[in-house]
Amino acid sequence: MQLLFWILLLSIYVSSSPVSWSFIVGGQDAKMGEFPWQAYIFIQLNGTHGSYCGGSLISEHWVLSAAHCFNGSSIIMEKSTVTLGAYSLAQPTNHEEKRSVAQLILHKRYHKVEKGFDLALLQLDRRVRFSDFIRTVALPLDNSDDFADAKKCWVTGWGDISEKEELPNPRILQKVRVPIINNKQCGDLYKANCTIRDEMICAGYLKGGMDSCQGDSGGPLVCKKKGEWIQTGIVSFGYGCAKPRQPGIYTRTSSFLPWIKEHTGVAGFY
């Protein structure tokens, strides 16, 4: 296990990738049912190609994800699917419920991931049934919620475990704990590459090694507050993966509560 850890760290340090869409680096297996809001989104593209992203269940009809998962591609909506209650992608269980996408809404101000507004809503073709393995995540109550000092935050997904290395079978949902980094510090770290907007939030370690980074875009960053898991961010982008002084950048959920409520009727409710 130690050897695998150092191999992963080495691959992180020698990488020279610029912007990367997200995957879990340095994570561990989640427990079954530990993150019951986690969604697996399969996106069918023209031809025989497809891609996938993460998402979070915010009501029995709506899933929250990232706009860049869908922007710039010709999507075959009727063949794209959302799976709730998934744990091992290679070994499906009877806890899962799969739905088609009835409607896709991208934030109208989104056009480039580094410019922000990277969020999307997927309306399911029919409601999902809640269970111990399928449940909604709480949204922040309002834009004044402050997670600047949050230490117990987790990001989850089924993406790659290092750059260009896929999560191996049985492809169990991964989790990694990351602390929030305040926007001023994050902006100083990234000033040569991009501007950290107020509508973004950063999380990760200055030493690197653990991060969200290909395959988990759109997935949830959750932090515990008053005993409740709150979706603080949406996995958006980073420069490389788990590199020192380059934390992951997320869409700040609390900045878009009016937009989410306008389209879904769902409000902050923790």
Short mmCIF file of C-alpha atoms in Angstrom, two decimals:
data_model
loop_
_atom_site.label_atom_id
_atom_site.label_comp_id
_atom_site.label_asym_id
_atom_site.label_seq_id
_atom_site.Cartn_x
_atom_site.Cartn_y
_atom_site.Cartn_z
CA MET A 1 0.00 0.00 0.00
CA GLN A 2 2.85 2.39 0.84
CA LEU A 3 4.48 1.63 -2.51
CA LEU A 4 1.25 2.48 -4.35
CA PHE A 5 1.03 5.77 -2.42
CA TRP A 6 4.53 6.86 -3.42
CA ILE A 7 3.95 5.83 -7.03
CA LEU A 8 0.83 8.02 -7.08
CA LEU A 9 2.72 10.92 -5.53
CA LEU A 10 5.50 10.58 -8.11
CA SER A 11 3.00 10.63 -10.98
CA ILE A 12 1.47 13.79 -9.53
CA TYR A 13 4.77 15.65 -9.19
CA VAL A 14 6.08 14.89 -12.67
CA SER A 15 2.83 15.73 -14.44
CA SER A 16 2.81 18.80 -16.63
CA SER A 17 -0.91 18.87 -17.48
CA PRO A 18 -2.60 22.29 -17.62
CA VAL A 19 -6.32 22.53 -16.84
CA SER A 20 -7.79 19.16 -15.91
CA TRP A 21 -11.36 18.06 -15.44
CA SER A 22 -11.80 16.20 -12.24
CA PHE A 23 -10.93 12.84 -10.60
CA ILE A 24 -10.12 11.55 -7.12
CA VAL A 25 -6.41 11.35 -6.26
CA GLY A 26 -5.16 9.86 -2.98
CA GLY A 27 -8.62 8.72 -1.93
CA GLN A 28 -10.07 5.61 -0.33
CA ASP A 29 -13.12 3.41 -0.76
CA ALA A 30 -16.34 4.93 0.53
CA LYS A 31 -18.72 2.76 2.51
CA MET A 32 -21.87 1.57 0.79
CA GLY A 33 -24.59 4.17 1.39
CA GLU A 34 -22.16 6.67 2.94
CA PHE A 35 -22.87 9.32 0.28
CA PRO A 36 -26.43 8.49 -0.82
CA TRP A 37 -26.80 11.67 -2.90
CA GLN A 38 -23.94 10.72 -5.26
CA ALA A 39 -25.03 10.39 -8.90
CA TYR A 40 -23.25 8.69 -11.80
CA ILE A 41 -24.05 10.47 -15.06
CA PHE A 42 -23.40 8.71 -18.38
CA ILE A 43 -23.42 11.18 -21.28
CA GLN A 44 -24.10 9.66 -24.70
CA LEU A 45 -22.44 11.60 -27.49
CA ASN A 46 -22.94 11.37 -31.23
CA GLY A 47 -21.61 8.16 -32.74
CA THR A 48 -20.54 5.42 -30.35
CA HIS A 49 -18.73 7.69 -27.91
CA GLY A 50 -19.76 8.54 -24.40
CA SER A 51 -18.36 10.18 -21.28
CA TYR A 52 -19.30 10.35 -17.63
CA CYS A 53 -19.46 12.80 -14.78
CA GLY A 54 -20.58 12.99 -11.19
CA GLY A 55 -23.56 14.79 -9.76
CA SER A 56 -25.68 15.11 -6.63
CA LEU A 57 -29.34 14.45 -5.98
CA ILE A 58 -31.05 17.59 -4.66
CA SER A 59 -34.68 16.45 -5.01
CA GLU A 60 -36.56 13.40 -6.21
CA HIS A 61 -36.53 14.89 -9.73
CA TRP A 62 -33.32 16.96 -9.98
CA VAL A 63 -29.56 16.36 -10.06
CA LEU A 64 -26.91 19.09 -9.77
CA SER A 65 -23.72 18.81 -11.86
CA ALA A 66 -21.16 20.88 -13.82
CA ALA A 67 -21.86 22.70 -17.09
CA HIS A 68 -18.52 21.76 -18.65
CA CYS A 69 -19.59 18.10 -18.65
CA PHE A 70 -22.14 18.92 -21.34
CA ASN A 71 -20.95 22.08 -23.06
CA GLY A 72 -19.41 21.84 -26.52
CA SER A 73 -20.67 18.31 -27.21
CA SER A 74 -23.56 17.01 -29.24
CA ILE A 75 -25.43 15.09 -26.57
CA ILE A 76 -27.99 12.39 -27.29
CA MET A 77 -30.32 13.24 -24.44
CA GLU A 78 -32.62 10.23 -24.68
CA LYS A 79 -29.64 7.86 -24.36
CA SER A 80 -27.93 9.68 -21.50
CA THR A 81 -28.64 8.25 -18.04
CA VAL A 82 -28.33 9.10 -14.36
CA THR A 83 -27.77 6.31 -11.84
CA LEU A 84 -28.52 6.82 -8.14
CA GLY A 85 -27.53 4.44 -5.38
CA ALA A 86 -24.48 3.17 -7.28
CA TYR A 87 -21.44 1.93 -5.37
CA SER A 88 -19.36 -0.43 -7.51
CA LEU A 89 -19.69 0.39 -11.20
CA ALA A 90 -18.45 -3.09 -12.14
CA GLN A 91 -20.87 -4.87 -9.80
CA PRO A 92 -24.31 -3.20 -9.84
CA THR A 93 -26.69 -3.93 -6.97
CA ASN A 94 -30.46 -3.85 -6.56
CA HIS A 95 -30.08 -0.61 -4.58
CA GLU A 96 -29.58 1.33 -7.82
CA GLU A 97 -32.13 3.33 -9.76
CA LYS A 98 -31.41 4.49 -13.29
CA ARG A 99 -33.21 7.38 -14.94
CA SER A 100 -33.15 9.12 -18.31
CA VAL A 101 -32.55 12.86 -18.63
CA ALA A 102 -35.77 14.73 -19.42
CA GLN A 103 -34.24 18.22 -19.43
CA LEU A 104 -30.75 19.71 -19.22
CA ILE A 105 -30.22 23.29 -18.01
CA LEU A 106 -26.80 24.95 -18.20
CA HIS A 107 -26.15 28.26 -16.49
CA LYS A 108 -26.53 30.88 -19.21
CA ARG A 109 -23.33 32.70 -18.18
CA TYR A 110 -21.15 29.62 -18.53
CA HIS A 111 -18.81 29.61 -21.53
CA LYS A 112 -15.38 28.62 -20.22
CA VAL A 113 -14.56 26.66 -17.12
CA GLU A 114 -11.95 29.11 -15.78
CA LYS A 115 -14.51 31.94 -15.98
CA GLY A 116 -16.90 30.30 -13.52
CA PHE A 117 -20.67 29.69 -13.57
CA ASP A 118 -19.84 26.01 -14.07
CA LEU A 119 -23.06 24.32 -13.03
CA ALA A 120 -25.89 22.40 -14.64
CA LEU A 121 -29.23 20.90 -13.65
CA LEU A 122 -30.58 17.59 -14.92
CA GLN A 123 -34.27 16.86 -14.62
CA LEU A 124 -34.96 13.13 -14.34
CA ASP A 125 -37.66 11.58 -16.50
CA ARG A 126 -39.38 10.24 -13.37
CA ARG A 127 -38.93 10.58 -9.64
CA VAL A 128 -36.53 8.39 -7.70
CA ARG A 129 -37.50 6.44 -4.62
CA PHE A 130 -35.60 7.39 -1.49
CA SER A 131 -33.93 4.66 0.55
CA ASP A 132 -30.89 4.08 2.77
CA PHE A 133 -28.82 4.27 -0.43
CA ILE A 134 -30.60 7.11 -2.25
CA ARG A 135 -31.20 10.43 -0.53
CA THR A 136 -30.85 14.13 -1.24
CA VAL A 137 -27.97 16.29 -0.05
CA ALA A 138 -28.70 19.52 1.82
CA LEU A 139 -27.93 22.82 0.13
CA PRO A 140 -26.58 25.86 1.99
CA LEU A 141 -29.24 28.00 3.62
CA ASP A 142 -28.12 31.25 1.98
CA ASN A 143 -25.15 33.04 0.46
CA SER A 144 -23.87 34.12 3.88
CA ASP A 145 -22.81 30.57 4.78
CA ASP A 146 -19.11 30.64 5.58
CA PHE A 147 -17.08 27.47 5.10
CA ALA A 148 -13.72 29.25 5.07
CA ASP A 149 -12.46 27.33 8.08
CA ALA A 150 -14.09 24.00 7.27
CA LYS A 151 -11.77 21.06 7.93
CA LYS A 152 -14.13 18.12 7.51
CA CYS A 153 -15.05 18.30 3.83
CA TRP A 154 -15.10 15.39 1.41
CA VAL A 155 -15.24 15.03 -2.35
CA THR A 156 -16.40 11.80 -3.98
CA GLY A 157 -16.47 10.06 -7.35
CA TRP A 158 -15.44 7.24 -9.67
CA GLY A 159 -12.81 9.10 -11.69
CA ASP A 160 -9.15 8.35 -12.32
CA ILE A 161 -6.84 7.74 -9.34
CA SER A 162 -3.90 9.52 -10.98
CA GLU A 163 -3.37 11.23 -14.29
CA LYS A 164 -4.30 8.79 -17.07
CA GLU A 165 -4.82 5.93 -14.59
CA GLU A 166 -8.41 4.73 -14.33
CA LEU A 167 -10.02 3.57 -11.12
CA PRO A 168 -9.53 -0.23 -11.27
CA ASN A 169 -12.29 -2.82 -10.98
CA PRO A 170 -14.56 -3.22 -9.15
CA ARG A 171 -14.61 0.61 -9.46
CA ILE A 172 -15.85 1.40 -5.97
CA LEU A 173 -16.90 4.95 -5.15
CA GLN A 174 -13.90 6.90 -3.85
CA LYS A 175 -13.75 9.62 -1.22
CA VAL A 176 -11.02 12.03 -0.16
CA ARG A 177 -10.99 14.53 2.69
CA VAL A 178 -9.93 18.05 1.74
CA PRO A 179 -9.93 21.30 3.75
CA ILE A 180 -11.32 24.56 2.40
CA ILE A 181 -8.73 27.17 1.39
CA ASN A 182 -9.94 30.75 1.60
CA ASN A 183 -10.33 32.62 -1.67
CA LYS A 184 -7.63 35.19 -0.99
CA GLN A 185 -4.98 32.54 -0.43
CA CYS A 186 -6.25 30.51 -3.38
CA GLY A 187 -6.20 33.60 -5.57
CA ASP A 188 -2.57 34.25 -4.64
CA LEU A 189 -1.67 30.67 -5.57
CA TYR A 190 -3.41 30.89 -8.95
CA LYS A 191 -2.79 34.51 -9.92
CA ALA A 192 -0.56 33.49 -12.85
CA ASN A 193 -3.22 31.19 -14.32
CA CYS A 194 -6.71 32.44 -13.53
CA THR A 195 -8.81 34.68 -11.30
CA ILE A 196 -10.55 33.02 -8.37
CA ARG A 197 -14.02 34.53 -8.45
CA ASP A 198 -16.33 34.96 -5.46
CA GLU A 199 -18.56 32.28 -7.01
CA MET A 200 -15.74 29.73 -6.71
CA ILE A 201 -14.38 27.90 -3.67
CA CYS A 202 -11.05 26.10 -3.32
CA ALA A 203 -10.20 22.93 -1.40
CA GLY A 204 -7.07 20.83 -1.06
CA TYR A 205 -3.63 20.67 0.53
CA LEU A 206 -0.72 23.02 -0.05
CA LYS A 207 1.58 19.98 -0.05
CA GLY A 208 -0.56 18.29 -2.72
CA GLY A 209 -1.13 14.54 -2.82
CA MET A 210 -4.92 14.47 -2.35
CA ASP A 211 -7.39 16.22 -4.59
CA SER A 212 -10.38 16.03 -6.86
CA CYS A 213 -9.21 16.13 -10.39
CA GLN A 214 -10.86 13.33 -14.89
CA GLY A 215 -14.13 11.61 -14.55
CA ASP A 216 -15.60 13.23 -11.44
CA SER A 217 -16.47 16.66 -12.73
CA GLY A 218 -19.83 17.77 -11.45
CA GLY A 219 -19.56 15.71 -8.29
CA PRO A 220 -20.25 17.16 -4.83
CA LEU A 221 -17.90 18.69 -2.29
CA VAL A 222 -19.68 18.31 1.05
CA CYS A 223 -18.86 19.79 4.45
CA LYS A 224 -20.45 19.01 7.80
CA LYS A 225 -22.23 21.85 9.58
CA LYS A 226 -24.57 21.56 12.58
CA GLY A 227 -24.45 17.79 12.16
CA GLU A 228 -25.67 17.93 8.54
CA TRP A 229 -23.76 17.31 5.33
CA ILE A 230 -24.03 20.42 3.17
CA GLN A 231 -23.06 20.59 -0.50
CA THR A 232 -20.49 23.37 -0.44
CA GLY A 233 -19.15 23.00 -3.98
CA ILE A 234 -19.35 21.31 -7.37
CA VAL A 235 -16.17 19.80 -8.79
CA SER A 236 -15.06 22.14 -11.59
CA PHE A 237 -11.37 22.27 -12.57
CA GLY A 238 -7.72 22.45 -11.54
CA TYR A 239 -4.24 22.84 -13.00
CA GLY A 240 -2.79 19.37 -12.98
CA CYS A 241 -4.01 17.08 -10.23
CA ALA A 242 -3.03 17.11 -6.58
CA LYS A 243 0.03 19.23 -7.29
CA PRO A 244 1.62 21.25 -4.47
CA ARG A 245 0.10 24.72 -4.01
CA GLN A 246 -2.56 24.03 -6.67
CA PRO A 247 -5.81 23.12 -4.86
CA GLY A 248 -8.96 22.01 -6.63
CA ILE A 249 -11.39 24.71 -7.75
CA TYR A 250 -15.12 24.22 -7.25
CA THR A 251 -18.30 26.09 -8.10
CA ARG A 252 -19.54 27.66 -4.85
CA THR A 253 -23.04 26.26 -4.39
CA SER A 254 -24.28 29.03 -2.09
CA SER A 255 -23.68 31.63 -4.82
CA PHE A 256 -26.30 30.01 -7.04
CA LEU A 257 -29.17 29.25 -4.67
CA PRO A 258 -31.61 31.65 -6.42
CA TRP A 259 -30.75 30.09 -9.81
CA ILE A 260 -31.26 26.57 -8.48
CA LYS A 261 -34.55 27.51 -6.81
CA GLU A 262 -35.81 29.30 -9.93
CA HIS A 263 -35.45 26.19 -12.06
CA THR A 264 -36.18 23.41 -9.56
CA GLY A 265 -38.05 24.94 -6.62
CA VAL A 266 -35.37 23.52 -4.31
CA ALA A 267 -34.01 25.89 -1.67
CA GLY A 268 -31.38 25.65 1.03
CA PHE A 269 -32.87 23.41 3.69
CA TYR A 270 -30.39 22.27 6.33
#
